[in-house]
Coordinates of N, CA, C and O in Angstrom, one line a residue:
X1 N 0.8 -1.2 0.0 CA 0.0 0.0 0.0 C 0.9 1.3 0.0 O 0.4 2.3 -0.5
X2 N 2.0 1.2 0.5 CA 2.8 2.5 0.5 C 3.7 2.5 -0.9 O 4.4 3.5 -1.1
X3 N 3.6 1.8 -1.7 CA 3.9 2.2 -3.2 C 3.4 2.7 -3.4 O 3.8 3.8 -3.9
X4 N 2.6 2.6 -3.1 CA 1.1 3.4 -4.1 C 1.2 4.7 -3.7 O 1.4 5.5 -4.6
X5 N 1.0 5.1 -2.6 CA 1.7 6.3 -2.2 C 2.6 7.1 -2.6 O 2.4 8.3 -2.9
X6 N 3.9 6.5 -2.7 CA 5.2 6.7 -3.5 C 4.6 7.3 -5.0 O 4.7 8.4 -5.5
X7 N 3.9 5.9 -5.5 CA 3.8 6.6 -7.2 C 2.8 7.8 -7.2 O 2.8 8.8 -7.9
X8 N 2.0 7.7 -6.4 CA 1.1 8.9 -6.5 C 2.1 10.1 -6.0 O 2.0 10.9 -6.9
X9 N 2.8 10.4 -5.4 CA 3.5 11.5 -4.9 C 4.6 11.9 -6.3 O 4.7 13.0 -6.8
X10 N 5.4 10.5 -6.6 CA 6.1 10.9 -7.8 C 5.4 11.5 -9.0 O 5.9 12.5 -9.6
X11 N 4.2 11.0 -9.3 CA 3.4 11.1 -10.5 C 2.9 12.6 -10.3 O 2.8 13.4 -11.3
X12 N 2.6 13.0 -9.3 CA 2.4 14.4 -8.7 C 3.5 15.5 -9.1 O 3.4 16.7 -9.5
X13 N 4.7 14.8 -8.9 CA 5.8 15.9 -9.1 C 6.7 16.0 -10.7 O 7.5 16.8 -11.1
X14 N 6.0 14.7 -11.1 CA 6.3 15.0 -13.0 C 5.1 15.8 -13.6 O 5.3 16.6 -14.5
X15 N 3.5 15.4 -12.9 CA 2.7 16.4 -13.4 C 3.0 17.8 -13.3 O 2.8 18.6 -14.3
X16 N 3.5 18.3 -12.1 CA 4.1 19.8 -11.8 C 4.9 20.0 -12.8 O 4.8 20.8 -13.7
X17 N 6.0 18.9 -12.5 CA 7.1 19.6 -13.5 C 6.6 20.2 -15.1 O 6.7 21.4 -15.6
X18 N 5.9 19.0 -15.6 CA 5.3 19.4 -17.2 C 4.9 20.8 -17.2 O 5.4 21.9 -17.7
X19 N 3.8 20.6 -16.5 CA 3.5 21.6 -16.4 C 3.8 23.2 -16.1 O 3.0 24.0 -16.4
X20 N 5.1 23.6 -15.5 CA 6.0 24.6 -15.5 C 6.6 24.5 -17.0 O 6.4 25.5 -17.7
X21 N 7.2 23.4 -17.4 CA 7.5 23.4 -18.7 C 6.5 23.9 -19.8 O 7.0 24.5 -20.7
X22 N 5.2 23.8 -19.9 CA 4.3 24.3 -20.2 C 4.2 25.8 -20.7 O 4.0 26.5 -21.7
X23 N 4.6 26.0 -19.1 CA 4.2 27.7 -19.0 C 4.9 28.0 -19.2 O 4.6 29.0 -19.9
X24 N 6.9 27.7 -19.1 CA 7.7 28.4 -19.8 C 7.6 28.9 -20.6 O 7.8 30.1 -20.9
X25 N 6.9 27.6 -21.5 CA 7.0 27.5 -23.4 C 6.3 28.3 -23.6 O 6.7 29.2 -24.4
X26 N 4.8 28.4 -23.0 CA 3.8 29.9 -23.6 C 4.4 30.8 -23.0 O 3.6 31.7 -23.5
X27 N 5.2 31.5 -22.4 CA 5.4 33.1 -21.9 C 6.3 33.1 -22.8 O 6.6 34.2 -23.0
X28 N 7.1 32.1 -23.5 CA 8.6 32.4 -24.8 C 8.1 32.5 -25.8 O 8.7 32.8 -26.9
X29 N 6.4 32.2 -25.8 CA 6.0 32.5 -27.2 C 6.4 31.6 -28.0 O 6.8 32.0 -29.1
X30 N 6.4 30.0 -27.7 CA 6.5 29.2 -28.3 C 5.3 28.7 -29.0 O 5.6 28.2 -30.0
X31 N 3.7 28.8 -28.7 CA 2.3 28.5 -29.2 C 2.3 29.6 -29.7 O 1.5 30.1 -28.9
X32 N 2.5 30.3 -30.5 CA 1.9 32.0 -30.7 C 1.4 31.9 -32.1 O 0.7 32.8 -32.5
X33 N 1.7 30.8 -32.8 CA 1.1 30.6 -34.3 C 1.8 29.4 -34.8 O 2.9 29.3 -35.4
X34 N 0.6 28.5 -34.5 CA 0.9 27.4 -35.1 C 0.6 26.6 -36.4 O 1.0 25.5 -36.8
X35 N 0.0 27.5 -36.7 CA -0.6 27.1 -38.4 C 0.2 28.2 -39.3 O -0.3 28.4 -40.4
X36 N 0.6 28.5 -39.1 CA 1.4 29.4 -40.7 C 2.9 28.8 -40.9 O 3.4 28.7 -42.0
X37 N 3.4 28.6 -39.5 CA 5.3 27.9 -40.1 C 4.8 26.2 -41.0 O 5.6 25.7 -41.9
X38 N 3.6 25.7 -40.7 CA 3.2 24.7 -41.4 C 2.9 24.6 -43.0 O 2.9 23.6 -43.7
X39 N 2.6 25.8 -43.5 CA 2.1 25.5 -45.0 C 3.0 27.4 -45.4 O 2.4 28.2 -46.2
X40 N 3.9 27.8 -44.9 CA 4.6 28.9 -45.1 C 5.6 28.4 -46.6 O 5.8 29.1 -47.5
X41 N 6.2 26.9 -46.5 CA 6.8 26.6 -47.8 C 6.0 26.6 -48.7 O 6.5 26.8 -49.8
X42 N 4.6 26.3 -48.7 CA 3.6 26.4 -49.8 C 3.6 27.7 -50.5 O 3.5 27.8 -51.7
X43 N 3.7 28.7 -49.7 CA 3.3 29.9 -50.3 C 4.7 30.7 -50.7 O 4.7 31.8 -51.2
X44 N 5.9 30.0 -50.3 CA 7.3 31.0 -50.6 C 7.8 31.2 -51.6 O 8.6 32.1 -51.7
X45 N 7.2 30.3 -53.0 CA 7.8 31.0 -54.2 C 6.4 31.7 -54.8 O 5.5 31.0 -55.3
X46 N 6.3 32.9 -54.8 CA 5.2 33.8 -55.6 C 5.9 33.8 -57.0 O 7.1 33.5 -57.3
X47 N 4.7 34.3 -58.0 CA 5.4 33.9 -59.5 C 5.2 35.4 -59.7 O 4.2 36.0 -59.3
X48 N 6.1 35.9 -60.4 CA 6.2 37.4 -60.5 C 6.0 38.0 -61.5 O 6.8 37.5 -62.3
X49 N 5.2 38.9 -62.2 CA 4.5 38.9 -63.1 C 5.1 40.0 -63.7 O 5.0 41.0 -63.0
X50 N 5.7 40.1 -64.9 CA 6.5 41.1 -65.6 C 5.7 41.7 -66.5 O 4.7 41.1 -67.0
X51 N 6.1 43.0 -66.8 CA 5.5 44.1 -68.0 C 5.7 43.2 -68.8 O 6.7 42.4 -68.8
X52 N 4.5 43.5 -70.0 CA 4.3 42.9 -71.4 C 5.4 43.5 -72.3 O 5.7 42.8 -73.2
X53 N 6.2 45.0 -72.0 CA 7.2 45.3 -72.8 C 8.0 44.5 -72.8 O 8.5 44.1 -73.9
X54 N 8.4 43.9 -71.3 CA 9.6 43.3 -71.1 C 9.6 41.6 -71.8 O 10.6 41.0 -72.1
X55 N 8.3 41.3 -71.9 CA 8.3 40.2 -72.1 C 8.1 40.0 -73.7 O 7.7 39.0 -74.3
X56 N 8.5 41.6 -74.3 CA 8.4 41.4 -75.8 C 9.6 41.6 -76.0 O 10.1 40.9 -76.8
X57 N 10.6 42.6 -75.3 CA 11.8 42.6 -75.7 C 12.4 41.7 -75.6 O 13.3 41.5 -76.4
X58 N 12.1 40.5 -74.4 CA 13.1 39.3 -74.6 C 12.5 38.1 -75.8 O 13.1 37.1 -76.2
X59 N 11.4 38.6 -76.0 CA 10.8 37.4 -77.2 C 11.9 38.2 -78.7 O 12.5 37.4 -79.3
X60 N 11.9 39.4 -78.9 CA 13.0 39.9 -79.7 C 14.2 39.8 -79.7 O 14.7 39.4 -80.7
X61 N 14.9 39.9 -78.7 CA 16.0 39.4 -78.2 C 16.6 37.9 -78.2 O 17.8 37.5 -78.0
X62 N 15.4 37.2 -78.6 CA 15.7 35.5 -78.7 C 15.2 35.3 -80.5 O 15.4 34.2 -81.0
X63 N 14.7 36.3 -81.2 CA 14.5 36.2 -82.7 C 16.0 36.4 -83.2 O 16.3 36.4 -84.4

């Protein structure tokens, strides 16, 4: 019967601990946005859209 005690007391002092770990992590602003570093490579190459001059001078440029 006094295991049981034991593990409830230990299991007590890893729940604490986590949980400080927890709070560190949100006051560092570790949760502060977690959906955009996820699909941020999706959106990193934009396709850049050039003046029609320019895209005639190099069509002449290659005649």
């Amino acid at each position: 019967m006094s295991v049981i005690y034991l593990l409830i007391g230990i299991s007590i002092c890893v729940a604490i601990g986590f949980f400080v770990a927890f709070i560190i992590a949100v006051k560092s602003g570790q949760y502060d946005d977690d959906y955009t570093p996820s699909v941020r490579m999706l959106f990193d190459d934009e396709i850049k859209k050039t003046p029609k001059t320019e895209i005639q001078t190099i069509k002449e440029k290659q005649i």
